[in-house]
């Protein structure tokens, strides 16, 4: 997942910050010397403000404007980004610090991130440490960093994990706080968190299911790769994490869940709808697009009444979001636009019954659409339209039926 970070750090990460220091002709500057002898120029006041250790070293008497500060415990690969951070990030601007880390340490290997974090701890650079720890990470990523950090620095990283902080913020009851504390201990010590599935958090849901329903991405992102976690564990109504994320339109959360190799994209709840059904019925066009791009998605899966996602998208509403969902589904490879539910009704039947003119037009423009199919009551879409009395839809179906009859006549001639 990560690219080779050391080369990137040497060549790119801190360049902007150093150039700013050099080009501005700062008189108030100091040179930091890495353990390998590489020099990095930083603004003195910024260095003093960002680093407790540099504050002590620079504040010693008999120091000139261009003093060299040797840092024997900081390598060049780590000192580079640290110098860039000092020169680029204003003091006491936590959000800017987090943004800097997200941009400049993006794609850097976990081991290299750990070396920068360790160097920041040595230099007493709390703002940089917080910014690094505030990066959203999975449980498995945090656990992998354990071997590269001292016990105290790893504890700092775990304590400030965004998912854990958010979990503590939303915990209201004594039971919820106890669950949060237990998860915290497992993250720090490396224990399993399978107990999450047996401890109710709210309304019969466990904390992971609750977080998926509420769209708490940082919590889900942390827990989903935790040891012992089952991403397909059902709720009392047999809904999975992906059902909630899809129904409520949490597209980023859906993407997080689909990264897990064990996620069942076609999982079913008690009424047998899949996550695609849930997204379609709620008009979550962005989620539908993500789900349709996932390998193994079953676009024609039927629920308990044998309705497909296309049936539900047509039935659910006249909004532009539902219109886009219908379009997305009709363009999906392998889609069956003539699928029948338990009453032998096709999506076209439902579009007529629900008076969805937009859906009728989209379906009639679909190659292979059957305008003369009959439901269990032996009604064609046109006959249903006459019953429900929508003149626009009747006109569309009359033209389509005439055209279909002409094609049949030509073929028979």
Short mmCIF file of C-alpha atoms in Angstrom, two decimals:
data_model
loop_
_atom_site.label_atom_id
_atom_site.label_comp_id
_atom_site.label_asym_id
_atom_site.label_seq_id
_atom_site.Cartn_x
_atom_site.Cartn_y
_atom_site.Cartn_z
CA UNK A 1 0.00 0.00 0.00
CA UNK A 2 2.91 2.31 0.68
CA UNK A 3 5.62 3.33 -1.75
CA UNK A 4 9.30 3.64 -0.98
CA UNK A 5 9.33 6.63 1.36
CA UNK A 6 12.98 7.43 2.06
CA UNK A 7 13.73 8.70 -1.43
CA UNK A 8 10.57 10.80 -1.42
CA UNK A 9 11.48 12.31 1.93
CA UNK A 10 15.02 13.18 0.85
CA UNK A 11 14.01 14.71 -2.46
CA UNK A 12 10.59 16.27 -2.01
CA UNK A 13 9.02 16.55 1.41
CA UNK A 14 11.01 19.39 2.95
CA UNK A 15 12.16 21.20 -0.23
CA UNK A 16 9.49 23.90 -0.12
CA UNK A 17 10.16 24.79 3.50
CA UNK A 18 13.94 25.09 3.04
CA UNK A 19 13.64 27.16 -0.13
CA UNK A 20 11.34 29.56 1.70
CA UNK A 21 13.94 29.96 4.44
CA UNK A 22 16.80 30.53 2.00
CA UNK A 23 15.04 32.82 -0.47
CA UNK A 24 13.57 35.07 2.19
CA UNK A 25 17.09 35.87 3.37
CA UNK A 26 16.28 35.22 6.98
CA UNK A 27 18.82 36.64 9.39
CA UNK A 28 17.10 34.81 12.20
CA UNK A 29 18.11 31.32 11.24
CA UNK A 30 19.87 28.26 12.55
CA UNK A 31 21.39 25.23 10.85
CA UNK A 32 20.35 21.78 12.01
CA UNK A 33 22.94 19.04 11.50
CA UNK A 34 21.75 15.45 11.06
CA UNK A 35 23.58 12.38 12.32
CA UNK A 36 24.91 11.86 8.75
CA UNK A 37 26.19 15.42 8.54
CA UNK A 38 23.46 16.88 6.30
CA UNK A 39 22.51 20.49 7.03
CA UNK A 40 19.00 21.95 7.09
CA UNK A 41 18.27 25.65 7.56
CA UNK A 42 15.31 26.63 9.74
CA UNK A 43 13.89 29.87 11.06
CA UNK A 44 15.15 30.30 14.62
CA UNK A 45 11.94 31.62 16.16
CA UNK A 46 9.92 28.89 14.44
CA UNK A 47 12.37 26.23 15.63
CA UNK A 48 12.19 27.53 19.20
CA UNK A 49 8.38 27.62 19.08
CA UNK A 50 7.92 24.16 17.57
CA UNK A 51 10.58 22.20 19.48
CA UNK A 52 11.17 22.09 23.20
CA UNK A 53 14.67 20.63 22.70
CA UNK A 54 15.68 23.23 20.11
CA UNK A 55 14.36 25.92 22.43
CA UNK A 56 16.78 24.74 25.10
CA UNK A 57 19.73 24.38 22.72
CA UNK A 58 19.24 27.67 20.89
CA UNK A 59 18.57 29.60 24.10
CA UNK A 60 22.01 28.79 25.48
CA UNK A 61 24.34 31.81 25.69
CA UNK A 62 27.09 32.64 23.17
CA UNK A 63 25.16 31.46 20.13
CA UNK A 64 25.45 33.37 16.85
CA UNK A 65 22.90 33.97 14.12
CA UNK A 66 24.15 31.11 11.92
CA UNK A 67 24.82 28.55 14.64
CA UNK A 68 24.94 24.88 13.79
CA UNK A 69 22.92 22.63 16.08
CA UNK A 70 24.09 18.99 15.92
CA UNK A 71 21.34 16.41 16.32
CA UNK A 72 23.14 13.07 16.62
CA UNK A 73 19.93 11.10 17.19
CA UNK A 74 18.11 12.38 14.07
CA UNK A 75 18.92 10.98 10.64
CA UNK A 76 18.84 12.99 7.42
CA UNK A 77 15.70 11.26 6.14
CA UNK A 78 13.86 12.35 9.29
CA UNK A 79 15.43 15.78 9.73
CA UNK A 80 14.40 16.83 6.22
CA UNK A 81 10.65 16.70 6.81
CA UNK A 82 11.08 18.07 10.32
CA UNK A 83 12.86 21.14 8.91
CA UNK A 84 10.14 21.48 6.30
CA UNK A 85 7.47 21.33 9.00
CA UNK A 86 9.22 23.98 11.11
CA UNK A 87 9.55 26.37 8.17
CA UNK A 88 6.07 25.78 6.72
CA UNK A 89 3.61 25.40 9.59
CA UNK A 90 2.67 28.42 11.75
CA UNK A 91 2.83 27.96 15.50
CA UNK A 92 -0.31 26.76 17.31
CA UNK A 93 -2.14 25.95 14.06
CA UNK A 94 -3.17 22.34 14.62
CA UNK A 95 -5.30 22.10 11.49
CA UNK A 96 -2.45 23.38 9.31
CA UNK A 97 -0.11 20.87 10.94
CA UNK A 98 -2.49 18.00 10.17
CA UNK A 99 -2.87 19.19 6.57
CA UNK A 100 0.92 19.39 6.18
CA UNK A 101 1.33 15.80 7.35
CA UNK A 102 -1.47 14.58 5.08
CA UNK A 103 0.22 16.16 2.06
CA UNK A 104 3.88 15.57 2.82
CA UNK A 105 3.79 12.14 4.44
CA UNK A 106 1.16 10.72 2.10
CA UNK A 107 2.34 7.45 0.56
CA UNK A 108 5.35 7.24 2.87
CA UNK A 109 6.08 3.81 4.33
CA UNK A 110 4.88 3.14 7.86
CA UNK A 111 8.44 2.51 9.05
CA UNK A 112 9.58 5.92 7.79
CA UNK A 113 6.57 7.59 9.39
CA UNK A 114 7.61 5.95 12.64
CA UNK A 115 11.14 7.32 12.32
CA UNK A 116 9.78 10.84 11.80
CA UNK A 117 7.46 10.38 14.80
CA UNK A 118 10.37 9.14 16.93
CA UNK A 119 12.50 12.11 15.88
CA UNK A 120 9.63 14.48 16.69
CA UNK A 121 9.39 12.90 20.14
CA UNK A 122 13.14 13.35 20.69
CA UNK A 123 12.88 17.01 19.63
CA UNK A 124 9.78 17.52 21.80
CA UNK A 125 7.67 18.63 18.81
CA UNK A 126 4.20 18.00 20.19
CA UNK A 127 2.31 19.61 17.31
CA UNK A 128 4.05 17.39 14.73
CA UNK A 129 3.46 14.30 16.87
CA UNK A 130 -0.24 15.12 17.18
CA UNK A 131 -0.49 15.75 13.44
CA UNK A 132 1.11 12.38 12.61
CA UNK A 133 -1.02 10.52 15.16
CA UNK A 134 -4.17 12.26 13.87
CA UNK A 135 -3.89 10.57 10.48
CA UNK A 136 -6.76 8.11 10.01
CA UNK A 137 -5.38 4.57 10.15
CA UNK A 138 -6.74 1.06 10.32
CA UNK A 139 -6.12 -1.16 13.32
CA UNK A 140 -3.73 -3.28 11.27
CA UNK A 141 -1.67 -0.22 10.28
CA UNK A 142 -1.37 0.95 13.87
CA UNK A 143 -0.44 -2.56 14.99
CA UNK A 144 2.24 -2.73 12.27
CA UNK A 145 3.81 0.48 13.63
CA UNK A 146 4.24 -1.11 17.05
CA UNK A 147 7.52 -2.78 16.07
CA UNK A 148 9.11 0.50 14.92
CA UNK A 149 8.30 2.65 17.96
CA UNK A 150 9.30 2.75 21.59
CA UNK A 151 6.62 1.77 24.06
CA UNK A 152 5.90 5.37 25.08
CA UNK A 153 5.74 6.71 21.53
CA UNK A 154 3.48 3.86 20.42
CA UNK A 155 1.21 4.56 23.39
CA UNK A 156 1.03 8.19 22.25
CA UNK A 157 0.14 7.07 18.71
CA UNK A 158 -2.60 4.72 19.95
CA UNK A 159 -4.01 7.22 22.45
CA UNK A 160 -4.44 9.81 19.70
CA UNK A 161 -5.87 7.53 17.00
CA UNK A 162 -8.82 9.47 15.47
CA UNK A 163 -11.14 6.46 15.67
CA UNK A 164 -10.40 5.97 19.36
CA UNK A 165 -10.81 9.66 20.17
CA UNK A 166 -14.14 9.75 18.33
CA UNK A 167 -15.26 6.59 20.13
CA UNK A 168 -14.57 8.21 23.50
CA UNK A 169 -16.46 11.33 22.41
CA UNK A 170 -19.64 9.45 21.46
CA UNK A 171 -19.62 7.13 24.50
CA UNK A 172 -22.42 8.33 26.79
CA UNK A 173 -23.39 5.49 29.10
CA UNK A 174 -21.22 3.61 31.57
CA UNK A 175 -21.49 0.50 29.37
CA UNK A 176 -20.35 2.42 26.28
CA UNK A 177 -17.43 3.96 28.14
CA UNK A 178 -16.40 0.52 29.40
CA UNK A 179 -16.47 -0.84 25.84
CA UNK A 180 -14.38 2.11 24.66
CA UNK A 181 -11.83 1.57 27.43
CA UNK A 182 -11.58 -2.13 26.61
CA UNK A 183 -11.01 -1.38 22.91
CA UNK A 184 -8.36 1.15 23.94
CA UNK A 185 -6.53 -1.43 26.05
CA UNK A 186 -6.63 -3.94 23.19
CA UNK A 187 -5.20 -1.41 20.73
CA UNK A 188 -2.34 -0.55 23.06
CA UNK A 189 -1.57 -4.11 24.19
CA UNK A 190 -2.39 -5.91 20.93
CA UNK A 191 -5.41 -7.93 22.09
CA UNK A 192 -8.34 -9.28 20.09
CA UNK A 193 -11.56 -7.29 19.85
CA UNK A 194 -14.03 -10.04 18.94
CA UNK A 195 -15.94 -9.09 22.10
CA UNK A 196 -17.23 -6.07 20.17
CA UNK A 197 -19.81 -8.32 18.49
CA UNK A 198 -21.24 -9.59 21.78
CA UNK A 199 -21.42 -6.29 23.67
CA UNK A 200 -24.50 -4.20 22.74
CA UNK A 201 -23.72 -0.53 22.24
CA UNK A 202 -27.07 1.04 21.36
CA UNK A 203 -30.52 -0.22 20.28
CA UNK A 204 -29.31 -3.81 20.01
CA UNK A 205 -26.41 -2.90 17.73
CA UNK A 206 -22.75 -3.41 18.53
CA UNK A 207 -20.44 -0.40 18.34
CA UNK A 208 -19.23 -1.21 14.82
CA UNK A 209 -22.77 -1.62 13.49
CA UNK A 210 -23.85 1.57 15.23
CA UNK A 211 -20.90 3.47 13.76
CA UNK A 212 -21.73 2.20 10.27
CA UNK A 213 -25.35 3.32 10.63
CA UNK A 214 -24.32 6.76 11.89
CA UNK A 215 -21.55 7.22 9.34
CA UNK A 216 -18.73 7.43 11.90
CA UNK A 217 -15.98 6.71 9.41
CA UNK A 218 -12.99 7.02 11.74
CA UNK A 219 -14.47 4.44 14.15
CA UNK A 220 -15.32 1.99 11.38
CA UNK A 221 -11.95 2.51 9.71
CA UNK A 222 -10.17 1.72 12.97
CA UNK A 223 -12.20 -1.33 13.99
CA UNK A 224 -12.87 -2.99 10.65
CA UNK A 225 -9.39 -4.59 10.52
CA UNK A 226 -9.22 -5.32 14.24
CA UNK A 227 -8.26 -8.90 15.16
CA UNK A 228 -11.39 -10.99 15.62
CA UNK A 229 -13.70 -8.54 13.84
CA UNK A 230 -16.26 -10.02 11.43
CA UNK A 231 -17.32 -7.35 8.92
CA UNK A 232 -20.25 -9.56 7.90
CA UNK A 233 -21.59 -10.08 11.42
CA UNK A 234 -25.39 -9.63 11.27
CA UNK A 235 -27.50 -7.39 13.46
CA UNK A 236 -30.73 -8.77 15.00
CA UNK A 237 -32.42 -7.93 11.67
CA UNK A 238 -29.55 -9.63 9.78
CA UNK A 239 -28.27 -6.34 8.37
CA UNK A 240 -24.54 -6.02 7.79
CA UNK A 241 -22.27 -2.98 7.99
CA UNK A 242 -22.49 -2.52 4.24
CA UNK A 243 -26.31 -2.42 4.35
CA UNK A 244 -26.30 0.59 6.69
CA UNK A 245 -23.53 2.42 4.91
CA UNK A 246 -25.26 1.89 1.56
CA UNK A 247 -28.74 2.90 2.74
CA UNK A 248 -27.59 6.09 4.45
CA UNK A 249 -25.32 7.07 1.59
CA UNK A 250 -21.99 6.99 3.44
CA UNK A 251 -19.98 6.53 0.24
CA UNK A 252 -16.58 6.93 1.94
CA UNK A 253 -17.55 4.31 4.48
CA UNK A 254 -18.71 1.97 1.71
CA UNK A 255 -15.28 2.33 0.10
CA UNK A 256 -13.59 1.54 3.43
CA UNK A 257 -15.69 -1.61 3.87
CA UNK A 258 -15.11 -2.81 0.31
CA UNK A 259 -11.35 -2.71 0.90
CA UNK A 260 -11.76 -5.57 3.39
CA UNK A 261 -11.28 -8.87 1.51
CA UNK A 262 -13.92 -10.56 3.67
CA UNK A 263 -16.75 -8.09 3.00
CA UNK A 264 -19.71 -9.78 1.30
CA UNK A 265 -20.95 -7.22 -1.22
CA UNK A 266 -24.08 -9.33 -1.85
CA UNK A 267 -24.96 -9.98 1.81
CA UNK A 268 -28.68 -10.23 2.62
CA UNK A 269 -30.78 -9.28 5.64
CA UNK A 270 -34.04 -10.85 6.83
CA UNK A 271 -36.02 -9.50 3.85
CA UNK A 272 -33.15 -10.59 1.59
CA UNK A 273 -32.18 -7.21 0.09
CA UNK A 274 -28.52 -6.71 -0.75
CA UNK A 275 -26.58 -3.49 -0.10
CA UNK A 276 -27.31 -2.59 -3.74
CA UNK A 277 -31.05 -2.82 -3.00
CA UNK A 278 -30.55 -0.53 0.02
CA UNK A 279 -28.66 2.08 -1.98
CA UNK A 280 -31.17 1.93 -4.86
CA UNK A 281 -34.28 2.31 -2.70
CA UNK A 282 -32.73 5.32 -0.91
CA UNK A 283 -31.56 6.93 -4.15
CA UNK A 284 -27.89 6.86 -3.12
CA UNK A 285 -26.51 7.32 -6.62
CA UNK A 286 -22.88 7.71 -5.54
CA UNK A 287 -23.02 4.51 -3.49
CA UNK A 288 -24.69 2.63 -6.36
CA UNK A 289 -21.86 3.74 -8.64
CA UNK A 290 -19.24 2.42 -6.21
CA UNK A 291 -21.05 -0.89 -5.67
CA UNK A 292 -21.51 -1.47 -9.41
CA UNK A 293 -17.77 -1.08 -9.91
CA UNK A 294 -17.03 -3.85 -7.41
CA UNK A 295 -16.13 -7.25 -8.82
CA UNK A 296 -18.71 -9.90 -7.98
CA UNK A 297 -21.67 -7.57 -7.56
CA UNK A 298 -24.94 -9.32 -8.42
CA UNK A 299 -26.95 -6.65 -10.23
CA UNK A 300 -29.98 -8.89 -10.77
CA UNK A 301 -30.23 -10.31 -7.24
CA UNK A 302 -33.81 -10.53 -6.00
CA UNK A 303 -35.08 -9.87 -2.49
CA UNK A 304 -37.79 -11.82 -0.65
CA UNK A 305 -40.37 -10.66 -3.23
CA UNK A 306 -37.86 -11.25 -6.04
CA UNK A 307 -37.57 -7.54 -6.72
CA UNK A 308 -34.20 -6.42 -8.06
CA UNK A 309 -32.43 -3.17 -7.28
CA UNK A 310 -33.85 -1.83 -10.55
CA UNK A 311 -37.40 -2.59 -9.40
CA UNK A 312 -36.80 -0.66 -6.18
CA UNK A 313 -35.07 2.28 -7.86
CA UNK A 314 -38.08 2.71 -10.17
CA UNK A 315 -40.60 2.30 -7.34
CA UNK A 316 -38.92 4.49 -4.72
CA UNK A 317 -39.21 8.04 -5.96
CA UNK A 318 -39.27 10.66 -8.70
CA UNK A 319 -36.15 12.51 -7.53
CA UNK A 320 -33.18 13.22 -9.78
CA UNK A 321 -31.11 10.92 -7.54
CA UNK A 322 -33.43 8.00 -8.24
CA UNK A 323 -33.38 8.86 -11.95
CA UNK A 324 -29.58 8.63 -11.93
CA UNK A 325 -29.74 5.33 -10.04
CA UNK A 326 -32.03 3.90 -12.74
CA UNK A 327 -29.62 5.11 -15.43
CA UNK A 328 -26.63 3.60 -13.62
CA UNK A 329 -28.36 0.25 -13.22
CA UNK A 330 -29.52 0.13 -16.84
CA UNK A 331 -25.91 0.70 -17.96
CA UNK A 332 -24.55 -2.01 -15.65
CA UNK A 333 -23.08 -5.05 -17.45
CA UNK A 334 -25.48 -7.99 -17.36
CA UNK A 335 -28.49 -6.03 -16.12
CA UNK A 336 -31.84 -7.68 -16.82
CA UNK A 337 -34.27 -4.84 -17.55
CA UNK A 338 -37.08 -7.39 -17.90
CA UNK A 339 -36.57 -9.08 -14.52
CA UNK A 340 -39.81 -10.21 -12.86
CA UNK A 341 -40.82 -10.08 -9.22
CA UNK A 342 -43.10 -12.56 -7.45
CA UNK A 343 -46.12 -11.01 -9.20
CA UNK A 344 -44.34 -11.26 -12.58
CA UNK A 345 -44.09 -7.48 -12.72
CA UNK A 346 -41.10 -6.02 -14.54
CA UNK A 347 -39.47 -2.67 -13.72
CA UNK A 348 -41.54 -1.25 -16.60
CA UNK A 349 -44.74 -2.44 -14.91
CA UNK A 350 -43.65 -0.71 -11.70
CA UNK A 351 -42.67 2.48 -13.53
CA UNK A 352 -46.18 2.61 -15.01
CA UNK A 353 -47.93 1.74 -11.73
CA UNK A 354 -45.97 4.39 -9.81
CA UNK A 355 -46.35 6.92 -12.64
CA UNK A 356 -42.60 7.42 -13.04
CA UNK A 357 -42.48 8.99 -16.48
CA UNK A 358 -38.71 9.42 -16.38
CA UNK A 359 -38.25 5.71 -15.64
CA UNK A 360 -40.64 4.70 -18.43
CA UNK A 361 -38.61 6.76 -20.92
CA UNK A 362 -35.31 5.29 -19.70
CA UNK A 363 -36.62 1.73 -19.80
CA UNK A 364 -38.19 2.13 -23.26
CA UNK A 365 -34.82 3.36 -24.55
CA UNK A 366 -33.11 0.21 -23.27
CA UNK A 367 -32.26 -2.37 -25.95
CA UNK A 368 -34.30 -5.56 -25.55
CA UNK A 369 -36.99 -4.07 -23.34
CA UNK A 370 -40.20 -6.13 -23.49
CA UNK A 371 -43.20 -3.78 -23.77
CA UNK A 372 -45.71 -6.61 -24.24
CA UNK A 373 -44.84 -8.68 -21.17
CA UNK A 374 -47.72 -9.63 -18.87
CA UNK A 375 -47.78 -9.75 -15.09
CA UNK A 376 -49.62 -12.28 -12.92
CA UNK A 377 -52.91 -10.47 -13.66
CA UNK A 378 -52.15 -10.77 -17.40
CA UNK A 379 -51.72 -7.00 -17.69
CA UNK A 380 -49.22 -5.45 -20.10
CA UNK A 381 -47.55 -2.15 -19.15
CA UNK A 382 -49.85 -0.34 -21.61
CA UNK A 383 -52.97 -1.86 -20.08
CA UNK A 384 -51.73 -0.86 -16.62
CA UNK A 385 -51.10 2.68 -17.87
CA UNK A 386 -54.68 2.90 -19.14
CA UNK A 387 -55.94 1.80 -15.72
CA UNK A 388 -53.83 4.38 -13.88
CA UNK A 389 -54.70 7.10 -16.40
CA UNK A 390 -51.39 8.86 -17.05
CA UNK A 391 -51.72 10.25 -20.58
CA UNK A 392 -48.00 10.93 -21.06
CA UNK A 393 -47.07 7.37 -20.12
CA UNK A 394 -49.93 5.96 -22.22
CA UNK A 395 -48.60 7.87 -25.23
CA UNK A 396 -45.06 6.60 -24.68
CA UNK A 397 -46.25 3.01 -24.40
CA UNK A 398 -48.61 3.22 -27.39
CA UNK A 399 -45.72 4.34 -29.58
CA UNK A 400 -43.44 1.68 -28.14
CA UNK A 401 -46.09 -1.03 -28.57
CA UNK A 402 -46.80 0.00 -32.17
CA UNK A 403 -43.08 -0.01 -32.94
CA UNK A 404 -42.69 -3.44 -31.33
CA UNK A 405 -45.64 -4.79 -33.32
CA UNK A 406 -44.17 -3.38 -36.53
CA UNK A 407 -40.87 -5.13 -35.84
CA UNK A 408 -42.71 -8.40 -35.26
CA UNK A 409 -44.69 -7.96 -38.51
CA UNK A 410 -41.54 -7.26 -40.49
CA UNK A 411 -39.86 -10.36 -39.03
CA UNK A 412 -42.89 -12.52 -39.86
CA UNK A 413 -43.21 -11.17 -43.42
#
